[in-house]
């Protein structure tokens, strides 16, 4: 049972100088300082529990997100936690649809990132009060409660509340076994940490070799700045990981549509599972065109952390984040 | 000839309590305080000219946009104005694609609004140095220079640079006559100021009557909160303006797709020219569905100030803004 009234929200601008080592670098973000707006919420309950939530940033501009979190804080302060979690969809909509604030970005950009940090903090507090990690809170949740947390408003073309409920209800079968399997074997994940764009070939080789030893079977490589570099780097990685392991590629929005198709045709020989963010995240039809063009090459298209629909899922994904 | 190095950028949070009178209110923004982040740039030239640019906000969150303007300021400071206007597209891309800042909203939301305020200030300074208003600067510009200011990167499906150039070159014919006509007769515009959602019927009647007397022939009414209210208000306006004048409607993103079609079928009897922002600005295919469904009723669909493509055009539109 959740308890307490939100009595305090604080937010910090936390930065790490990752650009110094080229960590996190890609074709569009060449010098990122992986950073975060870090939100902590507290209640007046006597358990002393705090909810912590972050939203990821690349350094500059974190102060803008911090500013937006403070602008949204009044929607959280003095609320009973049980009222929030009792109508999570309504709480989300209140944050995302503030009559004045929504103008500067309804469900996008800075306001959306700030909303995510706050929602993450609420999920964290909720889970802590229930005495479990967030994933377990979600797994144990009644399907009807779970779908009631999601805002389906703009995604009904793709997924309705009824469909989602049906999927979750069917998923109850075998759930316990899957949970045990996950606890025993871990959750499937891939690593991006070996192949940032700013890494030297030596570093790439060394990190991929180590990751392979550590048991990784899926690897992501950043591409899109220079085709010759990409070919050399992909060959190097395939040489280390072999032909059977999975390789993904990520262009981080670098190309236009014809460029994406042409470039990936050249990289197809390295058997990528998918190309992530080949073009502008706003160009939905462009993604469809690229996707169709790459089908004959056996390459899929993935979108990135920035997508337009299902904003709730963005927050969930960031709670359960495995790798960038 | 433009001159000087940008030596100072200042930005103010300017607010007006318009919500007190219901001015600016619509179905989604019920209590807007029409406000602005107000940017002023200065150069080291001895002419003393300053460039002023605003980006429009609804009150809360203006401080977030101000914060973002300050985060972008280093892209402007210490630049020669002639280098900026000599490669306006490049300047735009530099602002919009800052490797760290773009993460918090590439060409959307707060960062985009902040970019717009800065670009507007540059246009203003450029025009002032040329001794003309911005519209005249654009009108007098060689078509090739004009298209070179626009970033076509993500809109080539709709409009290529070559197409735009051809359109502008064809438009040179009769340009002088059109300019003289515009100066003599004014530029076509419509008024929204009569029919904000929060206005009483009496106020609506009084303002529409006055606007009609003042020579307005096109009127926009806010709809979408309550169908019965909408019907009563639209009838009242049609009674005042008569059947021949143009009436537009604006739902400000209030509906989902089926709701939009149903609602507008009910309001079709008032002969609206278009419905603006019937649903989420992100739902492009939803807009297409609504548009197709309303064709038989003779109602068009307009998007609003928030659209995804042609970001340069957003800034231009806001420079040449007639009415919200």
XYZ file of C-alpha atoms in Angstrom:
648
model
C 0.000 0.000 0.000
C 1.400 3.357 -0.997
C 1.347 6.162 1.523
C 2.219 9.776 2.145
C 1.848 13.167 0.582
C 4.616 14.479 -1.716
C 6.267 17.105 0.455
C 9.404 17.915 -1.517
C 10.778 17.740 -5.045
C 14.392 18.577 -5.719
C 16.273 18.401 -8.977
C 19.990 18.406 -9.726
C 22.023 19.025 -12.859
C 24.435 16.072 -12.882
C 27.145 16.000 -15.531
C 29.880 13.579 -16.499
C 32.673 14.625 -18.891
C 32.341 11.533 -21.089
C 33.359 13.508 -24.178
C 36.940 13.489 -22.920
C 37.187 9.784 -23.811
C 34.828 9.804 -26.788
C 32.396 7.671 -24.759
C 28.875 7.959 -26.112
C 29.971 9.624 -29.346
C 28.068 9.021 -32.572
C 27.634 10.562 -36.024
C 25.391 13.369 -34.745
C 26.576 13.771 -31.178
C 30.323 13.933 -31.503
C 31.194 15.202 -28.029
C 28.431 14.167 -25.628
C 28.839 14.574 -21.902
C 26.431 11.892 -20.720
C 24.464 13.688 -18.042
C 21.100 13.804 -16.335
C 18.502 15.934 -14.652
C 18.155 14.038 -11.388
C 14.837 14.333 -9.547
C 14.235 13.279 -5.951
C 10.773 13.298 -4.401
C 10.027 12.884 -0.733
C 6.821 12.332 1.201
C 5.637 13.158 4.687
C 5.355 9.418 5.461
C 7.589 8.232 8.279
C 9.296 5.524 6.191
C 11.935 8.003 4.980
C 11.711 6.583 1.432
C 12.618 8.807 -1.501
C 11.811 8.370 -5.160
C 14.657 9.038 -7.597
C 14.183 9.612 -11.307
C 16.508 10.691 -14.057
C 16.155 11.898 -17.565
C 19.145 11.487 -19.807
C 20.881 14.468 -21.441
C 24.114 15.064 -23.351
C 25.531 17.851 -21.179
C 24.619 21.322 -22.387
C 20.954 22.043 -21.849
C 20.622 19.929 -18.717
C 19.972 23.231 -16.933
C 17.038 23.806 -19.320
C 15.504 20.463 -18.326
C 16.097 21.278 -14.637
C 14.263 24.554 -15.221
C 11.337 22.655 -16.795
C 11.197 20.168 -13.907
C 10.845 23.091 -11.523
C 8.077 24.529 -13.720
C 6.190 21.211 -13.478
C 6.823 20.620 -9.757
C 3.524 22.146 -8.623
C 1.653 19.261 -10.287
C 3.359 16.841 -7.890
C 3.798 18.739 -4.656
C 1.183 18.265 -1.954
C -0.416 15.362 -3.827
C -1.173 12.080 -2.078
C 0.888 9.316 -3.645
C -2.138 7.036 -3.599
C -4.114 9.546 -5.675
C -1.298 9.682 -8.230
C -0.843 5.926 -8.586
C -4.617 5.429 -8.448
C -4.938 7.420 -11.689
C -1.518 7.319 -13.278
C -2.872 8.066 -16.742
C -4.619 11.146 -15.410
C -1.446 12.200 -13.624
C 0.537 11.796 -16.838
C -2.002 13.853 -18.761
C -1.938 16.572 -16.136
C 1.845 16.842 -16.461
C 1.836 16.647 -20.265
C -1.154 18.908 -20.818
C -0.606 21.822 -18.477
C -2.571 24.523 -20.280
C 0.303 27.018 -20.299
C 3.357 24.753 -20.312
C 2.190 22.441 -23.096
C 2.663 25.273 -25.593
C 6.422 24.985 -25.301
C 6.320 21.325 -26.269
C 3.335 19.042 -25.754
C 4.830 15.614 -25.241
C 8.126 16.507 -26.874
C 11.543 17.882 -26.147
C 12.410 19.540 -22.869
C 8.961 19.383 -21.275
C 8.683 15.719 -22.154
C 12.127 14.947 -20.734
C 11.270 16.827 -17.546
C 7.990 14.902 -17.328
C 9.932 11.636 -17.702
C 12.263 12.476 -14.823
C 9.313 13.212 -12.552
C 7.375 10.106 -13.610
C 10.463 7.956 -13.107
C 10.811 9.322 -9.589
C 7.168 8.489 -8.876
C 7.593 4.928 -10.212
C 10.712 4.549 -8.075
C 8.945 5.754 -4.947
C 5.920 3.563 -5.653
C 8.129 0.486 -6.090
C 10.200 1.255 -2.999
C 7.061 1.598 -0.896
C 5.919 -1.787 -2.225
C 9.369 -3.133 -1.359
C 10.322 -4.231 -4.887
C 12.187 -3.000 -7.950
C 10.110 -1.257 -10.629
C 10.199 -4.235 -13.003
C 8.726 -6.457 -10.314
C 6.052 -3.879 -9.514
C 5.030 -3.979 -13.185
C 5.216 -7.771 -13.444
C 3.020 -8.247 -10.371
C 0.484 -5.683 -11.483
C -2.997 -6.789 -12.514
C -3.251 -6.302 -16.324
C -6.218 -3.994 -15.928
C -4.289 -1.736 -13.541
C -1.288 -1.821 -15.834
C -3.168 -0.642 -18.946
C -4.908 2.018 -16.867
C -1.472 3.613 -16.383
C -0.961 4.083 -20.120
C -2.271 6.960 -22.231
C -3.555 5.373 -25.442
C -5.004 8.651 -26.701
C -2.797 9.095 -29.745
C -1.851 5.486 -30.429
C -5.247 3.879 -30.914
C -4.467 3.346 -34.614
C -1.634 1.063 -33.529
C -2.822 -0.281 -30.174
C -6.072 0.181 -28.307
C -6.530 -0.259 -24.569
C -8.627 -3.379 -25.242
C -5.906 -4.927 -27.426
C -3.249 -4.174 -24.831
C -5.376 -5.740 -22.106
C -5.898 -8.865 -24.197
C -2.162 -9.184 -24.864
C -1.349 -8.800 -21.179
C -4.060 -11.249 -20.118
C -2.818 -13.866 -22.578
C 0.678 -13.187 -21.255
C -0.362 -14.339 -17.775
C 0.137 -17.882 -19.057
C 3.730 -18.895 -18.402
C 4.519 -15.613 -16.674
C 5.889 -17.250 -13.541
C 8.211 -19.487 -15.586
C 9.458 -16.549 -17.660
C 10.137 -14.567 -14.512
C 12.129 -17.435 -13.012
C 14.024 -17.860 -16.250
C 14.842 -14.157 -16.345
C 16.016 -14.169 -12.740
C 18.217 -17.187 -13.418
C 19.588 -16.223 -16.830
C 19.206 -12.476 -17.018
C 17.313 -10.378 -19.514
C 18.460 -10.252 -23.161
C 20.484 -7.129 -23.805
C 23.013 -5.802 -26.262
C 26.087 -3.699 -25.700
C 26.835 -0.343 -27.312
C 29.786 0.368 -25.076
C 32.349 -1.230 -27.404
C 31.819 0.798 -30.509
C 31.250 4.495 -29.991
C 32.155 6.503 -33.069
C 35.011 8.362 -31.399
C 36.886 5.190 -30.384
C 40.122 4.196 -32.107
C 40.340 0.896 -33.947
C 42.570 -0.480 -31.193
C 40.084 0.409 -28.500
C 37.222 -1.024 -30.578
C 39.070 -4.316 -30.979
C 40.047 -4.505 -27.342
C 36.543 -3.701 -26.035
C 34.775 -6.091 -28.441
C 37.177 -8.882 -27.496
C 36.518 -8.267 -23.804
C 32.737 -8.040 -24.284
C 32.770 -11.334 -26.148
C 34.679 -12.925 -23.248
C 32.134 -11.444 -20.827
C 29.392 -13.326 -22.654
C 27.847 -10.630 -24.844
C 26.298 -11.961 -28.043
C 24.787 -8.761 -29.456
C 26.784 -5.660 -30.385
C 25.855 -2.224 -31.653
C 28.141 -0.016 -33.721
C 27.739 3.689 -34.452
C 27.878 4.554 -38.161
C 27.012 7.372 -40.525
C 29.827 9.929 -40.464
C 32.183 8.421 -43.048
C 31.476 5.369 -45.181
C 35.080 4.174 -45.440
C 35.500 4.421 -41.670
C 32.247 2.533 -41.194
C 33.367 -0.273 -43.503
C 36.721 -0.596 -41.764
C 35.188 -0.568 -38.303
C 32.397 -3.017 -39.154
C 34.920 -5.414 -40.722
C 37.072 -5.147 -37.629
C 34.124 -5.920 -35.330
C 32.931 -8.844 -37.479
C 36.492 -10.189 -37.419
C 36.397 -10.161 -33.617
C 32.832 -11.349 -32.969
C 32.540 -13.726 -35.929
C 29.717 -14.166 -38.445
C 27.106 -15.652 -36.079
C 26.832 -13.010 -33.379
C 24.317 -10.208 -33.825
C 25.479 -6.805 -35.040
C 23.252 -3.708 -34.984
C 24.031 -0.312 -36.480
C 22.968 3.158 -35.365
C 23.191 6.309 -37.504
C 21.624 8.610 -34.889
C 19.484 10.556 -37.404
C 22.413 11.424 -39.612
C 21.126 10.715 -43.137
C 18.356 11.818 -45.435
C 16.224 9.061 -46.954
C 18.097 8.209 -50.207
C 21.443 8.522 -48.391
C 20.286 6.034 -45.751
C 19.337 3.435 -48.354
C 22.554 3.881 -50.322
C 24.800 3.808 -47.258
C 23.151 0.737 -45.771
C 23.364 -1.083 -49.101
C 27.124 -0.685 -48.765
C 27.135 -1.923 -45.161
C 24.764 -4.845 -45.849
C 27.708 -7.208 -46.277
C 28.337 -6.996 -42.539
C 24.884 -8.499 -41.928
C 23.392 -5.932 -39.585
C 20.183 -6.920 -37.811
C 18.921 -3.363 -38.075
C 19.832 0.242 -38.712
C 18.669 2.500 -35.885
C 17.530 6.094 -36.511
C 18.652 6.284 -40.150
C 17.030 9.712 -40.548
C 15.122 12.473 -38.733
C 12.968 11.010 -35.941
C 10.124 13.200 -37.219
C 10.133 11.688 -40.700
C 7.788 8.765 -40.156
C 7.102 8.165 -43.842
C 10.837 8.435 -44.537
C 11.445 5.605 -42.063
C 8.813 3.543 -43.880
C 10.499 4.193 -47.251
C 13.899 3.176 -45.879
C 12.432 0.116 -44.201
C 10.827 -1.095 -47.442
C 14.023 -0.493 -49.406
C 16.109 -2.514 -46.939
C 13.812 -5.558 -46.742
C 15.541 -7.320 -49.682
C 18.866 -6.882 -47.869
C 17.466 -8.450 -44.710
C 18.051 -5.269 -42.690
C 15.422 -3.944 -40.310
C 14.858 -0.332 -39.258
C 14.693 0.664 -35.593
C 13.610 3.992 -34.160
C 15.524 5.556 -31.295
C 14.791 6.995 -27.883
C 13.091 9.898 -29.602
C 9.803 8.784 -30.986
C 6.514 10.511 -31.317
C 3.900 8.138 -30.050
C 3.284 6.291 -26.823
C 5.080 8.779 -24.612
C 4.317 6.626 -21.571
C 6.408 3.882 -23.121
C 9.362 6.235 -23.377
C 9.282 6.708 -19.648
C 8.880 2.982 -19.061
C 11.732 2.222 -21.396
C 13.946 4.652 -19.574
C 13.053 3.004 -16.252
C 14.032 -0.358 -17.656
C 16.899 0.926 -19.727
C 19.541 -1.597 -20.726
C 21.787 0.199 -23.159
C 21.818 3.303 -25.329
C 25.358 45.788 -46.682
C 25.279 44.193 -43.280
C 27.981 45.033 -40.795
C 29.312 44.384 -37.318
C 30.087 41.542 -34.978
C 27.386 40.331 -32.553
C 28.651 41.665 -29.255
C 25.692 41.085 -26.967
C 22.600 38.905 -26.680
C 20.078 39.556 -23.956
C 16.781 37.816 -23.336
C 13.792 38.799 -21.222
C 10.825 36.906 -19.861
C 7.895 39.149 -20.803
C 4.442 38.205 -19.542
C 0.961 39.618 -19.977
C -1.900 38.434 -17.751
C -4.292 37.819 -20.655
C -5.959 34.955 -18.816
C -7.692 37.498 -16.576
C -9.982 38.444 -19.473
C -10.089 35.044 -21.181
C -8.127 36.527 -24.105
C -6.371 33.834 -26.102
C -8.329 30.996 -24.471
C -9.178 27.853 -26.405
C -10.240 24.260 -25.793
C -6.746 23.150 -24.732
C -5.312 26.354 -23.334
C -8.005 27.624 -21.031
C -6.014 30.243 -19.127
C -3.143 31.419 -21.332
C -1.062 34.416 -20.369
C 0.137 35.470 -23.816
C 3.830 36.019 -23.252
C 7.192 35.921 -24.955
C 10.886 35.270 -24.602
C 12.228 38.532 -25.979
C 15.707 38.455 -27.492
C 17.794 41.532 -28.305
C 21.086 41.290 -30.176
C 23.575 44.087 -30.542
C 26.682 44.505 -32.671
C 29.898 46.446 -32.334
C 28.944 48.526 -35.403
C 28.546 52.207 -34.736
C 25.004 52.423 -36.128
C 23.526 51.526 -32.722
C 20.998 49.187 -34.375
C 19.600 46.288 -32.360
C 17.819 43.183 -33.578
C 14.722 42.169 -31.618
C 13.119 38.744 -31.837
C 10.365 37.077 -29.904
C 9.056 33.595 -29.521
C 5.525 33.259 -28.325
C 4.634 31.447 -25.097
C 1.544 31.037 -22.926
C 3.030 32.216 -19.621
C 4.411 29.391 -17.506
C 7.556 27.975 -19.025
C 8.739 31.222 -20.583
C 11.629 30.994 -18.133
C 12.493 27.596 -19.644
C 12.701 29.136 -23.129
C 14.814 31.994 -21.735
C 17.132 29.376 -20.246
C 17.407 27.658 -23.656
C 18.141 30.967 -25.429
C 21.031 31.494 -23.042
C 22.244 27.955 -23.750
C 22.273 28.738 -27.491
C 23.767 32.226 -27.207
C 27.364 31.110 -27.788
C 26.441 30.183 -31.383
C 25.639 33.847 -32.055
C 28.038 35.836 -29.942
C 31.233 37.080 -31.569
C 29.992 36.128 -35.037
C 30.140 38.590 -37.924
C 26.623 39.367 -39.085
C 27.752 39.062 -42.693
C 28.969 35.501 -42.061
C 25.583 34.611 -40.560
C 23.463 36.089 -43.347
C 25.932 34.797 -45.941
C 25.084 31.233 -44.897
C 21.760 31.462 -43.143
C 20.982 27.799 -43.708
C 24.275 26.815 -42.107
C 23.588 29.155 -39.208
C 20.168 27.593 -38.717
C 21.664 24.106 -38.765
C 24.318 25.097 -36.266
C 21.645 26.337 -33.860
C 19.331 23.364 -34.418
C 22.020 20.694 -34.441
C 24.272 21.585 -31.532
C 25.705 18.151 -30.701
C 24.791 18.311 -27.015
C 21.713 20.564 -27.036
C 19.886 18.810 -29.873
C 19.296 15.827 -27.614
C 16.766 17.788 -25.579
C 14.700 18.475 -28.689
C 16.105 18.596 -32.203
C 13.914 21.083 -34.021
C 11.076 20.807 -31.547
C 9.731 22.259 -28.357
C 11.756 24.569 -26.166
C 15.007 24.440 -28.157
C 13.115 25.151 -31.345
C 11.260 28.083 -29.785
C 14.514 29.486 -28.449
C 16.076 29.072 -31.896
C 13.148 30.949 -33.424
C 13.582 33.916 -31.067
C 17.261 34.176 -31.963
C 16.636 33.801 -35.712
C 13.895 36.423 -35.559
C 16.313 38.822 -33.881
C 18.873 38.186 -36.626
C 16.275 38.792 -39.369
C 15.228 41.988 -37.617
C 18.798 43.237 -37.341
C 19.525 42.303 -40.953
C 16.442 44.187 -42.180
C 17.159 47.214 -40.005
C 20.698 47.434 -41.364
C 19.248 47.294 -44.881
C 16.818 50.021 -43.850
C 13.613 48.062 -44.545
C 11.053 45.886 -42.781
C 11.657 42.121 -42.878
C 8.921 41.489 -45.457
C 10.558 43.945 -47.842
C 13.971 42.370 -47.250
C 12.484 39.038 -48.331
C 10.580 40.485 -51.285
C 13.685 42.220 -52.631
C 15.889 39.197 -52.203
C 17.208 37.356 -55.242
C 15.347 33.978 -55.416
C 18.625 32.079 -55.254
C 19.656 33.862 -52.047
C 16.203 33.328 -50.607
C 16.184 29.534 -51.103
C 19.729 29.354 -49.759
C 18.330 30.520 -46.398
C 15.979 27.538 -46.144
C 16.876 24.079 -44.824
C 15.195 21.618 -47.203
C 16.845 18.615 -45.566
C 13.738 16.917 -44.225
C 11.149 18.287 -46.627
C 12.523 17.134 -49.969
C 9.588 14.720 -50.331
C 7.310 17.754 -50.379
C 9.514 20.495 -51.783
C 13.059 20.440 -53.134
C 15.372 23.422 -53.350
C 15.090 23.301 -57.154
C 11.280 23.345 -57.043
C 11.286 26.249 -54.602
C 13.679 28.183 -56.808
C 11.480 27.595 -59.851
C 8.374 28.771 -57.976
C 10.145 31.922 -56.802
C 11.584 32.645 -60.244
C 8.160 32.291 -61.864
C 6.825 34.564 -59.133
C 9.072 37.399 -60.292
C 6.455 38.069 -62.978
C 3.944 40.536 -61.596
C 5.822 40.892 -58.309
C 6.001 44.672 -58.502
C 2.253 44.938 -59.143
C 1.442 42.596 -56.280
C 3.659 44.578 -53.950
C 1.958 47.835 -54.910
C -1.432 46.218 -54.494
C -0.462 44.946 -51.059
C 0.830 48.332 -49.978
C -2.375 49.972 -51.192
C -4.911 47.426 -49.996
C -3.152 45.549 -47.223
C -2.419 41.847 -46.902
C -5.306 39.379 -46.513
C -5.727 38.410 -42.883
C -8.348 36.969 -40.596
C -9.232 37.852 -37.033
C -9.254 35.480 -34.073
C -9.652 38.209 -31.535
C -13.454 38.122 -31.549
C -14.059 34.552 -30.561
C -11.772 33.171 -27.879
C -13.344 30.257 -26.082
C -13.548 32.017 -22.734
C -15.581 34.962 -24.054
C -19.239 35.375 -23.125
C -21.900 35.365 -25.840
C -22.398 39.091 -25.340
C -18.726 39.819 -25.802
C -18.601 37.545 -28.859
C -21.510 39.393 -30.441
C -20.113 42.797 -29.646
C -16.605 42.022 -30.928
C -17.825 40.363 -34.137
C -20.120 43.302 -34.858
C -17.243 45.713 -34.355
C -14.809 43.652 -36.462
C -17.354 43.540 -39.276
C -17.650 47.339 -39.111
C -13.833 47.573 -39.170
C -13.816 45.735 -42.482
C -12.883 42.187 -41.453
C -14.284 39.527 -43.780
C -12.713 36.401 -42.256
C -13.290 35.212 -38.690
C -11.931 32.353 -36.616
C -13.771 30.752 -33.717
C -12.321 28.438 -31.079
C -14.225 25.167 -30.698
C -13.822 21.719 -29.193
C -14.605 21.906 -25.491
C -18.396 21.457 -25.576
C -20.473 20.724 -28.681
C -23.616 22.535 -27.529
C -21.582 25.636 -26.678
C -19.882 25.437 -30.062
C -23.204 25.229 -31.897
C -24.643 28.171 -29.980
C -21.530 30.300 -30.513
C -21.162 29.462 -34.201
C -24.847 30.274 -34.800
C -24.401 33.569 -32.985
C -21.353 34.477 -35.112
C -23.040 33.479 -38.382
C -26.041 35.604 -37.359
C -23.729 38.583 -36.986
C -21.410 38.083 -39.976
C -23.957 36.584 -42.359
C -23.702 33.551 -44.641
C -21.141 34.966 -47.119
C -18.226 35.897 -44.855
C -15.564 33.294 -44.165
C -15.609 31.389 -40.876
C -12.711 29.205 -39.704
C -12.681 26.914 -36.681
C -9.814 25.908 -34.406
C -9.872 22.963 -31.979
C -6.285 23.436 -30.803
C -5.452 19.698 -30.764
C -8.396 18.812 -28.566
C -9.872 15.721 -30.258
C -8.859 12.250 -31.250
C -9.462 11.275 -34.884
C -13.025 9.831 -34.805
C -14.111 12.568 -32.379
C -12.835 15.226 -34.786
C -14.824 13.829 -37.695
C -17.995 13.427 -35.643
C -17.770 16.869 -34.055
C -17.075 18.646 -37.340
C -19.970 16.827 -39.023
C -22.176 18.527 -36.452
C -20.607 21.942 -37.068
C -20.638 21.601 -40.880
C -23.921 23.484 -41.080
C -22.076 26.676 -40.149
C -19.974 26.333 -43.333
C -16.473 26.501 -41.893
C -13.655 26.977 -44.393
C -11.411 24.726 -42.301
C -10.869 23.112 -38.945
C -7.439 23.943 -37.530
C -5.499 21.438 -35.386
C -8.319 18.936 -34.960
C -5.975 16.473 -33.201
C -2.417 15.970 -31.929
C 0.089 17.885 -34.073
C 2.212 14.728 -34.121
C -0.494 12.588 -35.692
C 0.176 13.247 -39.378
C -1.763 10.244 -40.639
C -4.615 11.170 -38.298
C -4.784 14.592 -39.939
C -4.927 12.891 -43.343
C -7.793 10.643 -42.184
C -9.754 13.604 -40.848
C -9.067 15.595 -43.992
C -10.388 12.835 -46.251
C -13.481 12.359 -44.104
C -14.336 16.073 -44.215
C -13.941 16.530 -48.000
C -17.614 15.648 -48.705
C -18.643 18.325 -46.183
C -16.485 20.926 -47.937
C -14.350 21.456 -44.836
C -10.561 21.709 -45.070
C -8.010 20.799 -42.394
C -5.322 23.263 -41.310
C -2.318 22.537 -39.140
C -1.289 24.987 -36.450
C 1.847 26.793 -35.355
C 3.256 23.458 -34.226
C 4.223 21.406 -37.194
C 7.013 19.030 -37.789
C 8.574 19.904 -41.093
C 10.105 23.004 -42.599
C 11.234 24.508 -39.320
C 12.595 27.521 -41.176
C 9.077 28.270 -42.324
C 7.916 28.360 -38.727
C 10.374 31.121 -38.018
C 9.384 32.946 -41.159
C 5.724 32.610 -40.330
C 6.331 34.026 -36.890
C 8.210 36.966 -38.416
C 5.269 37.680 -40.666
C 2.641 36.759 -38.159
C -0.828 38.205 -38.703
C -3.043 36.503 -36.193
C -2.979 33.474 -33.891
